[in-house]
Coordinates of C-alpha atoms and ligand atoms in Angstrom, one line a residue:
M948 CA 2.1 26.7 0.1
T949 CA 1.5 29.4 2.1
D950 CA 3.4 31.7 -1.1
M951 CA 0.0 31.3 -2.2
P952 CA -3.7 33.0 -2.5
A953 CA -6.0 31.7 -0.1
L954 CA -7.8 29.3 -1.7
S955 CA -11.8 31.4 -1.2
L956 CA -14.7 29.9 -2.8
F957 CA -16.3 32.6 -2.5
T958 CA -14.5 34.4 -5.2
L959 CA -14.6 31.1 -7.4
L960 CA -18.5 31.1 -6.9
T961 CA -18.8 34.7 -8.2
D962 CA -16.3 34.8 -10.0
R963 CA -17.5 31.5 -12.5
L964 CA -21.4 32.2 -11.9
G965 CA -21.2 36.4 -12.5
K966 CA -24.6 37.3 -12.5
R967 CA -27.0 34.6 -11.9
L968 CA -25.9 34.8 -8.2
Q969 CA -27.2 37.5 -6.4
P970 CA -25.3 38.2 -3.0
I971 CA -27.2 39.1 -0.2
Q972 CA -25.3 40.6 2.8
A973 CA -26.6 38.2 6.0
T974 CA -24.8 38.6 9.7
K975 CA -23.0 35.1 11.4
A976 CA -25.6 35.0 12.6
T977 CA -28.1 34.5 10.7
L978 CA -25.7 31.8 8.7
V979 CA -25.4 30.2 11.8
D980 CA -29.0 30.1 12.0
V981 CA -29.8 28.8 8.7
S982 CA -27.0 27.1 8.2
H983 CA -28.1 24.8 11.4
T984 CA -32.1 25.2 10.2
L985 CA -30.6 22.8 7.3
E986 CA -28.3 20.2 8.9
D987 CA -31.4 19.2 11.2
L988 CA -33.7 18.3 8.8
V989 CA -31.0 16.3 7.8
L990 CA -30.8 15.4 10.7
H991 CA -34.7 15.0 11.5
E992 CA -35.5 13.5 8.4
R993 CA -33.1 11.4 8.0
L994 CA -32.0 12.1 5.1
P995 CA -29.0 10.2 3.0
A996 CA -27.4 13.5 1.9
L997 CA -23.7 14.6 0.2
I998 CA -23.1 17.7 2.3
F999 CA -19.8 20.0 1.3
T1000 CA -19.1 22.4 4.6
G1001 CA -16.1 24.5 5.2
F1002 CA -14.7 25.9 8.5
Q1003 CA -14.3 29.3 9.5
E1004 CA -11.0 28.1 11.2
S1005 CA -9.5 24.5 10.8
S1006 CA -9.1 24.6 14.9
H1007 CA -12.9 24.8 15.5
W1008 CA -13.0 20.1 13.7
R1009 CA -12.9 19.2 17.5
A1010 CA -16.0 21.1 19.1
E1011 CA -17.4 20.2 15.4
T1012 CA -16.9 17.2 15.4
E1013 CA -19.4 16.0 18.0
R1014 CA -22.4 17.5 15.6
Y1015 CA -20.8 16.3 11.8
R1016 CA -19.9 12.4 13.5
E1017 CA -24.5 12.8 13.9
L1018 CA -24.8 14.5 10.1
A1019 CA -22.6 11.9 8.8
G1020 CA -23.7 8.8 10.9
V1021 CA -26.8 10.1 8.6
A1022 CA -25.7 11.5 5.5
H1023 CA -23.9 9.4 2.3
Q1024 CA -21.3 11.8 2.1
I1025 CA -19.2 14.4 3.9
C1026 CA -16.8 16.8 1.9
I1027 CA -15.0 19.3 4.7
F1028 CA -13.6 22.4 3.1
A1029 CA -10.6 23.8 5.7
G1030 CA -8.2 25.9 5.5
G1031 CA -5.0 24.9 8.6
Q1032 CA -4.8 20.9 9.9
L1033 CA -7.2 18.8 9.6
P1034 CA -7.5 16.2 11.6
P1035 CA -7.4 12.8 9.9
E1036 CA -11.2 11.3 7.8
S1037 CA -11.9 8.7 10.5
D1038 CA -13.8 7.5 7.9
Q1039 CA -14.5 6.8 3.9
K1040 CA -17.8 8.7 3.5
Q1041 CA -15.7 12.2 4.9
I1042 CA -13.2 14.2 2.7
H1043 CA -10.7 16.5 3.8
V1044 CA -10.1 19.2 2.4
R1045 CA -7.7 21.4 4.0
L1046 CA -8.0 24.9 1.3
H1047 CA -4.0 26.5 1.1
G1048 CA -3.5 30.1 1.1
P1049 CA -1.6 31.6 4.1
D1050 CA -4.6 32.2 6.2
P1051 CA -5.7 29.1 8.0
L1052 CA -8.7 31.9 9.5
R1053 CA -11.0 32.0 6.5
Q1054 CA -13.7 34.1 7.4
E1055 CA -16.2 32.4 5.4
W1056 CA -18.7 30.5 5.2
F1057 CA -20.0 27.7 3.1
L1058 CA -22.3 24.3 3.5
L1059 CA -24.0 22.4 0.6
V1060 CA -26.5 19.8 1.5
L1061 CA -28.2 18.5 -1.3
T1062 CA -30.9 15.1 -0.7
E1063 CA -32.8 13.1 -2.8
R1064 CA -36.0 16.0 -2.0
F1065 CA -34.1 18.9 -1.4
T1066 CA -31.0 21.2 -2.3
A1067 CA -29.3 24.0 -1.2
V1068 CA -26.3 26.7 -1.1
L1069 CA -25.2 28.8 2.2
C1070 CA -21.7 31.1 0.6
G1071 CA -20.5 33.4 2.0
R1072 CA -17.4 35.9 3.4
D1073 CA -16.7 38.4 5.4
L1074 CA -17.0 42.0 5.4
Q1075 CA -15.1 42.4 7.6
A1076 CA -16.8 45.2 8.9
P1077 CA -16.4 46.3 12.6
A1078 CA -19.2 44.4 14.4
L1079 CA -20.8 45.2 17.7
S1080 CA -20.9 41.4 18.0
E1081 CA -19.9 38.6 16.8
G1082 CA -23.3 37.7 15.3
D1083 CA -23.9 40.6 13.8
R1084 CA -20.7 40.4 11.8
R1085 CA -21.9 40.7 8.4
F1086 CA -21.3 38.4 5.4
Q1087 CA -21.7 38.7 1.0
T1088 CA -23.4 35.9 1.2
I1089 CA -25.2 33.6 -1.9
W1090 CA -27.1 31.1 -0.8
T1091 CA -30.1 29.2 -3.7
F1092 CA -32.4 26.4 -3.9
E1093 CA -32.0 26.3 -7.2
P1094 CA -31.1 23.4 -9.1
D1095 CA -29.5 24.1 -12.4
L1096 CA -27.5 26.2 -10.2
I1097 CA -26.2 23.6 -7.1
T1098 CA -25.2 21.7 -10.0
E1099 CA -22.6 24.6 -11.7
I1100 CA -21.8 25.1 -8.4
I1101 CA -20.5 21.5 -7.3
A1102 CA -19.0 21.4 -10.5
V1103 CA -16.2 23.8 -8.7
L1104 CA -16.7 22.1 -5.7
H1105 CA -15.8 18.7 -7.8
E1106 CA -12.5 20.7 -9.2
V1107 CA -10.7 22.2 -6.0
V1108 CA -11.5 18.2 -4.3
A1109 CA -9.8 17.7 -8.4
R1110 CA -7.1 19.8 -7.2
E1111 CA -6.6 19.1 -3.8
R1112 CA -7.3 15.7 -3.3
P1113 CA -7.3 13.5 -6.4
D1114 CA -7.1 10.5 -4.4
R1115 CA -10.9 11.1 -2.8
L1116 CA -12.0 12.0 -5.8
V1117 CA -13.4 8.6 -6.7
D1118 CA -15.2 9.0 -3.3
L1119 CA -17.0 12.6 -4.0
E1120 CA -18.2 11.5 -8.1
T1121 CA -19.9 9.1 -6.3
A1122 CA -21.7 10.5 -3.9
I1123 CA -22.2 13.2 -7.0
E1124 CA -23.6 10.5 -9.3
R1125 CA -26.4 9.4 -6.7
F1126 CA -27.4 13.0 -6.1
P1127 CA -28.7 14.9 -9.0
P1128 CA -29.7 17.6 -7.7
P1129 CA -34.3 17.8 -7.5
P1130 CA -36.1 20.6 -7.4
P1131 CA -36.9 21.4 -3.8
D1132 CA -40.0 19.4 -2.9
A1133 CA -42.9 21.1 -1.2
H1134 CA -43.0 19.6 2.1
L1135 CA -38.7 20.3 3.4
L1136 CA -39.9 23.6 2.2
T1137 CA -42.3 23.7 4.5
L1138 CA -40.3 22.5 7.7
F1139 CA -37.7 24.8 6.1
T1140 CA -38.6 27.9 6.4
T1141 CA -41.6 27.1 9.3
R1142 CA -39.1 26.4 12.1
M1143 CA -36.8 29.8 10.3
I1144 CA -40.0 31.8 10.8
D1145 CA -40.1 29.8 14.9
D1146 CA -37.2 31.3 14.5
L1147 CA -37.4 35.0 13.7
V1148 CA -40.8 35.3 16.2
R1149 CA -38.1 33.6 18.7
Q1150 CA -35.5 36.6 18.0
H1151 CA -38.7 38.4 18.8
E1152 CA -40.1 38.4 22.0
A1153 CA -36.9 37.9 22.8
R1154 CA -35.8 42.1 21.3
L1155 CA -38.9 43.3 23.2
Q1156 CA -38.0 41.3 27.0
L1157 CA -34.7 42.9 26.4
E1158 CA -37.5 46.6 26.0
S1159 CA -39.7 45.6 28.4
M1160 CA -37.0 45.3 31.2
L1161 CA -35.3 49.1 30.0
A1162 CA -39.0 49.9 30.5
Y1163 CA -38.5 47.8 33.0
E1164 CA -35.7 50.3 34.5
S1165 CA -36.8 53.7 33.5
R1166 CA -40.0 53.4 35.0
L1167 CA -38.5 52.9 38.1
R1168 CA -36.7 56.2 37.9
A1169 CA -40.2 57.8 36.7
L1170 CA -41.8 55.9 40.2
G1171 CA -39.3 57.0 42.7
Q1172 CA -40.3 60.9 41.9
V1173 CA -44.1 60.6 41.3
L1174 CA -43.0 58.6 44.9
S1175 CA -41.5 61.2 46.3
G1176 CA -43.5 63.6 44.9
V1177 CA -46.6 62.5 46.1
A1178 CA -45.2 61.9 49.6
H1179 CA -44.4 66.0 50.4
E1180 CA -48.1 66.0 48.7
L1181 CA -48.9 64.4 51.7
N1182 CA -46.5 65.4 55.1
N1183 CA -49.0 69.1 54.8
P1184 CA -52.3 66.8 55.8
L1185 CA -51.0 64.3 57.3
Q1186 CA -49.0 67.1 60.4
G1187 CA -52.7 68.4 60.1
I1188 CA -54.5 64.9 61.1
L1189 CA -51.1 64.1 63.8
G1190 CA -52.1 67.7 64.9
F1191 CA -55.9 67.7 65.1
A1192 CA -56.0 65.2 66.9
G1193 CA -54.0 65.5 69.5
L1194 CA -55.2 68.5 70.3
I1195 CA -58.0 66.5 70.4
A1196 CA -56.4 64.5 73.1
E1197 CA -55.4 66.4 75.5
T1198 CA -58.0 68.0 75.6
P1199 CA -59.5 66.6 79.1
E1200 CA -63.6 67.6 79.6
Q1201 CA -63.7 64.8 76.2
A1202 CA -65.2 61.2 76.2
P1203 CA -63.2 58.9 77.4
S1204 CA -64.7 56.9 73.7
T1205 CA -63.4 60.1 72.3
L1206 CA -60.3 60.6 73.7
E1207 CA -59.8 56.7 72.7
E1208 CA -60.7 57.5 68.9
A1209 CA -58.5 60.4 69.6
G1210 CA -55.7 58.4 70.3
Y1211 CA -56.5 55.9 67.3
I1212 CA -56.2 58.5 64.7
V1213 CA -52.9 59.4 66.1
E1214 CA -51.3 56.4 65.3
A1215 CA -53.4 56.1 62.5
A1216 CA -50.7 58.9 61.3
R1217 CA -48.3 58.0 62.9
R1218 CA -48.2 54.7 60.4
A1219 CA -48.4 56.6 57.4
Q1220 CA -45.6 58.9 58.1
T1221 CA -43.7 56.4 59.0
I1222 CA -44.6 55.6 55.0
V1223 CA -44.0 58.6 53.6
Q1224 CA -41.0 59.3 55.1
S1225 CA -39.2 55.8 53.7
L1226 CA -40.6 57.1 50.7
L1227 CA -38.9 59.7 50.6
Q1228 CA -35.5 58.5 51.4
L1229 CA -36.6 56.3 48.8
S1230 CA -36.2 59.0 46.5
R1231 CA -34.3 60.8 48.2
P1232 CA -31.2 62.6 45.9
N1233 CA -27.6 61.6 48.3
S1234 CA -27.9 65.1 49.2
S1235 CA -24.3 65.1 51.2
E1236 CA -21.2 64.7 49.8
P1237 CA -19.2 61.1 50.4
A1238 CA -16.8 60.5 52.8
L1239 CA -14.3 57.6 54.2
A1240 CA -15.5 55.9 57.6
R1241 CA -14.3 53.5 58.9
L1242 CA -17.2 50.5 58.0
N1243 CA -16.9 49.0 62.1
E1244 CA -17.1 52.0 63.5
I1245 CA -20.8 53.1 61.4
I1246 CA -21.9 49.6 62.7
D1247 CA -20.6 49.9 66.7
Q1248 CA -23.0 53.8 66.5
T1249 CA -25.4 51.8 65.1
V1250 CA -26.5 48.4 66.5
I1251 CA -27.4 50.4 70.0
F1252 CA -30.0 51.3 68.6
V1253 CA -31.4 48.0 68.2
R1254 CA -30.5 46.0 71.2
A1255 CA -32.5 46.4 73.2
D1256 CA -35.7 44.7 70.0
M1257 CA -32.7 42.1 70.2
S1258 CA -32.6 41.2 73.5
S1259 CA -35.4 41.4 74.6
Y1260 CA -36.8 38.8 70.9
G1261 CA -32.7 36.6 72.9
I1262 CA -31.3 37.2 69.9
N1263 CA -27.3 37.2 70.4
L1264 CA -25.3 40.0 67.9
T1265 CA -21.6 38.5 66.6
I1266 CA -20.2 40.9 64.7
T1267 CA -16.8 39.7 63.1
S1268 CA -14.1 41.6 61.3
E1269 CA -11.3 41.1 59.6
P1270 CA -7.8 43.2 61.3
E1271 CA -7.2 45.3 58.7
V1272 CA -9.9 46.8 56.6
A1273 CA -10.1 50.0 54.4
P1274 CA -12.2 53.1 55.4
V1275 CA -15.2 52.6 52.9
L1276 CA -16.2 55.6 50.7
V1277 CA -20.2 56.4 52.2
N1278 CA -22.9 59.0 53.5
R1279 CA -22.7 57.4 57.5
V1280 CA -26.0 58.7 57.7
R1281 CA -27.5 56.8 54.7
I1282 CA -25.3 53.1 55.6
Q1283 CA -27.4 53.8 59.0
Q1284 CA -29.9 53.8 57.6
L1285 CA -29.5 50.6 55.8
L1286 CA -28.1 49.3 59.2
I1287 CA -31.7 49.6 60.9
N1288 CA -33.8 48.2 58.2
L1289 CA -31.4 45.1 57.2
L1290 CA -31.3 44.7 61.5
T1291 CA -34.7 45.5 62.3
N1292 CA -35.8 42.9 59.1
A1293 CA -33.8 40.2 60.6
I1294 CA -34.7 40.7 64.0
Q1295 CA -38.6 41.0 63.2
A1296 CA -38.6 36.9 61.3
L1297 CA -36.4 35.9 63.7
A1298 CA -38.6 36.8 66.2
G1299 CA -41.1 33.8 67.3
Q1300 CA -39.7 31.3 65.9
P1301 CA -38.6 28.8 68.3
G1302 CA -33.9 27.7 69.0
A1303 CA -31.7 30.5 69.4
H1304 CA -31.6 33.6 67.3
Q1305 CA -28.5 34.5 65.9
I1306 CA -26.8 38.0 63.9
E1307 CA -23.2 37.6 62.4
M1308 CA -22.1 40.4 60.6
I1309 CA -19.3 40.5 59.1
V1310 CA -16.9 42.9 58.0
R1311 CA -13.9 41.7 54.7
Q1312 CA -11.7 43.3 52.8
P1313 CA -12.6 41.0 49.7
S1314 CA -9.9 42.8 47.4
P1315 CA -8.5 46.2 47.4
E1316 CA -11.6 48.1 46.1
W1317 CA -13.8 46.7 48.2
V1318 CA -15.6 45.9 51.3
E1319 CA -18.3 43.8 52.8
L1320 CA -20.6 43.5 55.0
R1321 CA -22.6 40.0 55.3
I1322 CA -25.8 40.0 57.3
H1323 CA -26.8 36.7 58.5
D1324 CA -29.5 36.0 60.5
N1325 CA -31.2 32.2 61.3
G1326 CA -34.0 32.6 60.9
P1327 CA -37.4 32.0 58.4
G1328 CA -35.4 32.2 55.3
I1329 CA -37.5 34.3 52.2
A1330 CA -38.4 31.9 49.0
T1331 CA -36.2 31.5 46.1
E1332 CA -39.2 33.2 44.1
L1333 CA -39.9 36.3 46.7
H1334 CA -36.3 36.5 46.7
E1335 CA -36.6 39.9 43.8
R1336 CA -39.8 41.4 45.3
V1337 CA -38.2 42.0 48.6
F1338 CA -36.6 45.2 46.9
E1339 CA -39.7 46.2 45.6
P1340 CA -40.9 49.0 46.9
F1341 CA -44.7 48.1 48.9
F1342 CA -43.9 44.3 49.0
T1343 CA -44.0 42.7 52.1
T1344 CA -45.5 39.3 53.4
K1345 CA -45.6 41.0 57.3
A1346 CA -49.1 41.6 58.9
P1347 CA -50.9 45.5 58.8
G1348 CA -49.1 47.8 60.6
E1349 CA -45.5 45.4 61.4
G1350 CA -44.3 46.0 57.7
T1351 CA -43.9 49.0 54.9
G1352 CA -42.7 47.0 52.3
L1353 CA -40.0 49.8 52.4
G1354 CA -36.8 49.0 54.4
L1355 CA -35.0 46.7 51.0
S1356 CA -36.5 48.9 47.7
I1357 CA -34.3 51.7 50.4
V1358 CA -31.5 50.0 51.4
R1359 CA -31.4 49.0 47.5
T1360 CA -31.4 52.3 46.7
I1361 CA -28.4 53.3 49.4
V1362 CA -26.9 50.5 47.8
E1363 CA -26.9 52.0 43.9
E1364 CA -26.4 55.8 46.0
H1365 CA -23.2 54.3 46.9
Q1366 CA -21.9 52.2 43.7
G1367 CA -22.2 49.8 45.1
H1368 CA -23.0 45.9 44.9
L1369 CA -26.4 44.5 46.9
K1370 CA -26.5 40.6 47.1
L1371 CA -28.9 38.2 48.8
E1372 CA -29.0 34.4 49.6
S1373 CA -31.7 33.0 51.4
G1374 CA -32.9 29.9 51.6
P1375 CA -35.5 28.2 53.7
L1376 CA -33.4 25.8 56.3
R1377 CA -30.3 28.4 55.7
G1378 CA -31.2 31.4 57.1
T1379 CA -31.1 34.4 54.4
T1380 CA -27.5 36.8 54.2
F1381 CA -27.4 40.1 53.4
S1382 CA -23.8 40.5 51.7
I1383 CA -23.7 44.6 50.6
L1384 CA -20.1 46.0 49.0
L1385 CA -18.9 48.8 49.3
P1386 CA -16.3 50.7 48.0
T1387 CA -13.1 51.9 49.4
G1388 CA -12.0 55.7 48.6
A1389 CA -8.8 55.1 48.4
K1390 CA -9.0 53.2 44.2
H1391 CA -11.9 53.3 43.4
K1392 CA -13.3 54.0 40.3
P1393 CA -16.9 54.5 40.3
E1394 CA -18.0 51.3 36.5
T1395 CA -19.8 53.2 35.0
A1396 CA -16.6 55.9 34.0
S1397 CA -14.7 53.3 32.3
A1398 CA -15.3 53.1 28.4
Q1399 CA -12.7 50.3 28.7
A1400 CA -12.6 47.9 26.3
E1401 CA -10.2 45.7 27.2
D1402 CA -9.1 44.5 30.6
N1403 CA -7.9 46.7 33.0
G1404 CA -7.6 44.0 35.6
A1405 CA -11.6 43.6 36.6
G1406 CA -11.5 40.3 34.8
L1407 CA -12.5 38.5 31.4
V1408 CA -16.2 37.9 30.8
L1409 CA -17.4 35.1 28.8
V1410 CA -21.1 35.6 27.9
I1411 CA -22.9 32.1 26.7
D1412 CA -26.0 33.3 24.8
D1413 CA -28.0 31.8 21.6
D1414 CA -30.3 35.4 22.0
P1415 CA -28.3 37.8 19.4
Q1416 CA -29.6 42.0 21.8
I1417 CA -29.0 39.3 25.1
V1418 CA -25.4 38.8 24.3
L1419 CA -25.1 42.2 23.0
L1420 CA -26.8 44.3 26.5
L1421 CA -24.8 41.6 28.5
E1422 CA -21.4 42.8 26.6
R1423 CA -21.8 46.7 27.2
V1424 CA -23.5 46.4 30.5
L1425 CA -20.0 44.9 31.6
K1426 CA -17.6 46.7 28.2
R1427 CA -19.3 50.4 30.4
A1428 CA -18.9 48.7 33.4
G1429 CA -14.7 48.2 32.5
Y1430 CA -15.0 44.6 31.7
A1431 CA -13.2 42.8 29.2
V1432 CA -16.2 40.9 27.7
R1433 CA -15.8 37.3 24.7
A1434 CA -19.5 37.3 24.0
E1435 CA -20.1 33.9 22.0
R1436 CA -23.6 33.0 20.6
N1437 CA -22.9 29.6 21.4
P1438 CA -21.4 27.0 23.8
E1439 CA -19.1 25.0 21.6
A1440 CA -18.1 27.7 20.9
G1441 CA -17.5 29.2 24.6
L1442 CA -16.4 25.7 25.6
R1443 CA -13.3 26.4 22.9
R1444 CA -12.7 30.0 24.1
V1445 CA -11.8 28.4 27.2
L1446 CA -9.7 26.0 26.4
H1447 CA -7.1 29.5 25.3
E1448 CA -7.9 32.5 27.4
H1449 CA -8.0 32.8 31.3
F1450 CA -12.0 33.8 32.3
A1451 CA -12.3 35.0 35.6
V1452 CA -16.2 35.3 35.1
I1453 CA -18.6 33.2 32.9
I1454 CA -22.0 33.8 32.2
S1455 CA -23.9 31.7 30.0
D1456 CA -27.3 31.0 30.3
L1457 CA -29.3 28.6 31.1
L1458 CA -32.0 27.4 27.8
M1459 CA -30.4 27.6 24.3
P1460 CA -31.3 25.1 21.2
E1461 CA -27.9 24.7 20.6
M1462 CA -26.9 23.1 24.2
P1463 CA -29.0 23.3 27.4
G1464 CA -26.9 25.5 30.1
T1465 CA -26.9 22.0 32.3
E1466 CA -24.6 20.4 29.7
F1467 CA -22.5 23.2 29.4
Y1468 CA -21.7 23.4 32.7
E1469 CA -20.6 19.9 32.8
R1470 CA -18.6 19.7 30.1
L1471 CA -16.5 23.5 31.2
I1472 CA -16.1 22.2 34.9
R1473 CA -14.5 18.5 32.6
L1474 CA -12.5 20.9 30.6
N1475 CA -11.4 23.1 33.5
P1476 CA -12.4 22.5 37.7
A1477 CA -11.3 25.7 38.8
L1478 CA -14.1 27.2 36.6
A1479 CA -16.6 25.0 39.0
H1480 CA -16.9 28.6 41.3
R1481 CA -16.8 31.1 37.9
I1482 CA -20.3 30.6 36.4
I1483 CA -23.4 32.3 36.7
F1484 CA -26.3 31.3 35.0
I1485 CA -28.6 33.6 33.5
T1486 CA -32.6 32.1 32.8
G1487 CA -36.1 33.1 32.0
D1488 CA -37.6 30.6 34.0
A1489 CA -36.1 29.7 36.8
T1490 CA -39.4 27.7 38.6
R1491 CA -39.0 24.5 37.3
P1492 CA -38.0 21.8 39.4
T1493 CA -35.1 20.2 37.9
T1494 CA -33.3 24.2 36.9
Q1495 CA -33.9 24.4 40.7
A1496 CA -31.9 21.6 41.7
F1497 CA -29.1 22.2 38.9
L1498 CA -29.4 25.3 40.0
Q1499 CA -29.2 24.7 43.8
G1500 CA -26.4 21.8 42.7
T1501 CA -24.0 24.3 41.8
G1502 CA -25.0 26.4 44.7
Q1503 CA -23.4 29.2 41.8
P1504 CA -25.4 32.7 41.9
Y1505 CA -28.0 33.0 38.2
L1506 CA -30.0 36.4 37.4
L1507 CA -33.4 35.7 36.3
K1508 CA -34.9 37.2 33.2
P1509 CA -35.2 39.6 33.2
F1510 CA -32.7 41.5 36.0
T1511 CA -31.5 45.2 36.3
T1512 CA -27.9 46.4 35.2
Q1513 CA -27.4 46.8 38.8
Q1514 CA -28.4 42.8 39.1
L1515 CA -26.1 41.8 36.9
L1516 CA -23.5 44.1 37.8
S1517 CA -23.8 43.5 41.3
S1518 CA -23.9 39.7 41.1
V1519 CA -20.4 39.7 38.6
A1520 CA -18.6 41.6 41.2
Q1521 CA -20.2 39.5 44.4
L1522 CA -18.2 36.5 42.3
L1523 CA -15.3 38.1 41.5
A1524 CA -15.1 39.4 45.7
A1525 CA -14.6 35.5 46.1
H1526 CA -13.0 34.7 43.4
P1527 CA -11.0 37.5 42.2
P1528 CA -9.5 37.4 38.7
L1529 CA -6.0 35.8 37.5
V1530 CA -3.4 38.7 36.9
V1531 CA -3.7 38.7 33.8
A1532 CA -1.3 40.7 31.2
H1533 CA -1.6 41.6 27.6
G1534 CA -5.0 39.4 27.4
S1535 CA -4.2 36.7 27.9
A1536 CA -1.4 35.6 29.4
I1537 CA -0.9 34.3 32.8
V1538 CA 1.6 36.4 34.7
E1539 CA 0.9 36.1 38.8
P1540 CA -1.4 33.3 40.0
A1541 CA -3.8 35.5 41.8
P1542 CA -2.5 33.9 45.7
A1543 CA -5.4 31.8 47.5
R1544 CA -7.7 34.0 50.1
A1545 CA -8.3 33.1 53.5
P1546 CA -11.4 35.5 53.4
E1547 CA -12.9 32.8 51.9
A1548 CA -12.5 30.3 54.3
N1549 CA -15.6 32.9 55.5
E1550 CA -18.7 32.0 52.1
S1551 CA -19.7 29.9 53.6
A1552 CA -21.5 32.5 56.2
Ligands
LIG2709 P1 -40.7 45.4 55.2 O1 -40.1 45.0 56.2 O2 -41.6 46.7 55.5 O3 -42.1 43.7 54.8 P2 -38.9 45.4 53.5 O4 -38.8 46.2 52.1 O5 -38.0 45.9 54.7 O6 -40.6 45.6 54.2 O7 -38.8 43.7 53.1 C1 -40.6 43.1 52.2 C2 -40.1 41.6 52.6 O8 -38.6 40.6 51.9 C3 -40.2 41.1 53.3 O9 -41.8 42.1 54.7 C4 -40.5 40.4 54.4 O10 -40.8 38.8 54.0 C5 -38.8 39.6 53.9 N1 -37.3 39.1 54.6 C6 -37.2 40.7 54.7 N2 -35.3 40.7 55.2 C7 -36.0 39.1 55.5 C8 -35.4 38.1 56.6 N3 -33.9 38.4 56.9 N4 -35.6 37.0 56.7 C9 -37.2 36.9 56.5 N5 -37.1 37.2 55.2 C10 -37.5 38.2 56.0

């Protein structure tokens, strides 16, 4: 068999029907959408049908079985074409036809649906052109609802079955007789087009969401520049206010009420000055060069500034560190600023709270490239819905005069300046933990420098999202950061990949039409329980109680759309820091499992 040329249904049909079939070009994503819409019509309308379908890879059989079993429950007869081996037919309704030829990965698509109320054919051949993602692969495609053409296509398929499965020909002929191709039923055509339009609208919305995400990032950058300009301009008038109010306050012959009022002006101007300085820090370019420094030393030299505050609120501070932590490549003053901001927030959160007050600082080195600092307080925590907002400039929940709302945006800016990663974990009963990953000097490569597409040791990442734009975005961002990436729009296909490849991180959408992320997660951990800690969810809405309960139950990180590239990379890096990738050679074979890591014991902090 193997010396025969691969049997292509597409070629057979175009050779036989020639100009009467006008091939169009379609992407794989479109073929998937159209096929599923057609199959869903059969399922939802419970239409008895004769269905011819083809797998690109017979190994996909196992994963697609559920869907086809469901279809077979409704359909009268299903005829499945595939390259390579197919499992045995499990009932009379199925006819399995193995298409001969040396290539079990036939890059062909085939679906013919024949019901009493409509009929349609979709057949495509991969153009084998380079594509950005799997869904973007282009297929030369035949697509028709015309009964006359479909009658001729069925005759061709009949010949193929007669040659490859003569034992099942009678069953097929009975089905063909039962379903003479009808002219399309207006109601079903309306249903079909409505679903396709819905799908287009959804894709359009996703594109808009992506655009607004990109626009948001550039707006933030522009805002930073404006803020810095405004802050500079404000410094002069503020100087005047402070100076003249000071003069008034220092003139002894003033009435006491005037002195008091001048004091208020000075106080208000000082507050304004603090805000201006924070704004400048927020937008200040990283002036001095980073240098290697021991994080523990910087911490020791910084906490002295807040010790007095801590003891006045009865706060106990512990600083623990792994024994051998590599120096970090940092701008010392900026890291001190970051520490002061985080510690001040923790102190303010604990002040006035009942019970024992505790701030813990933990330094560890989860991988040769990164040092991690965790700052944990057992205060009231930050509500999940505020996790994004707290980093926005001017967002504060504090009383006027107590907070400017700039502390955490400065922290984020400083972490970004260092090409580090920042993560917030907080909930009402858990207190608040900020984890910061800072690069060690020696081996760190800036993430943006690598456009390498294949695994450079950073780890293999699997991305699953039904939305082609999101898949494309994640693929690009992660590849640019040096990760090797596999992307799938169908969770089922993602599960198949998990069987054959070793993923360090799996990023999955929660809301997908094919299979919800919740089900994907359950099936994933059934396949490989060790992957339970390697998943990051993405979702457009984490406020639904069911979603919240699920996310809390898994304890896994999630990203709320729209998220920034920084947040994405930060999540992946944090996950890898806690669960380093297995050492992989040549893409898939594990040569050396990573040793069990002591630092994980600290994870519960
Ligand atoms: P500010 O402290 O001036 O309000 P930040 O940007 O530093 O501005 O913080 C924004 C908000 O984040 C705070 O108002 C507070 O609601 C919340 N927050 C920050 N750190 C903590 C913490 N450790 N515990 C509880 N809430 C916090």
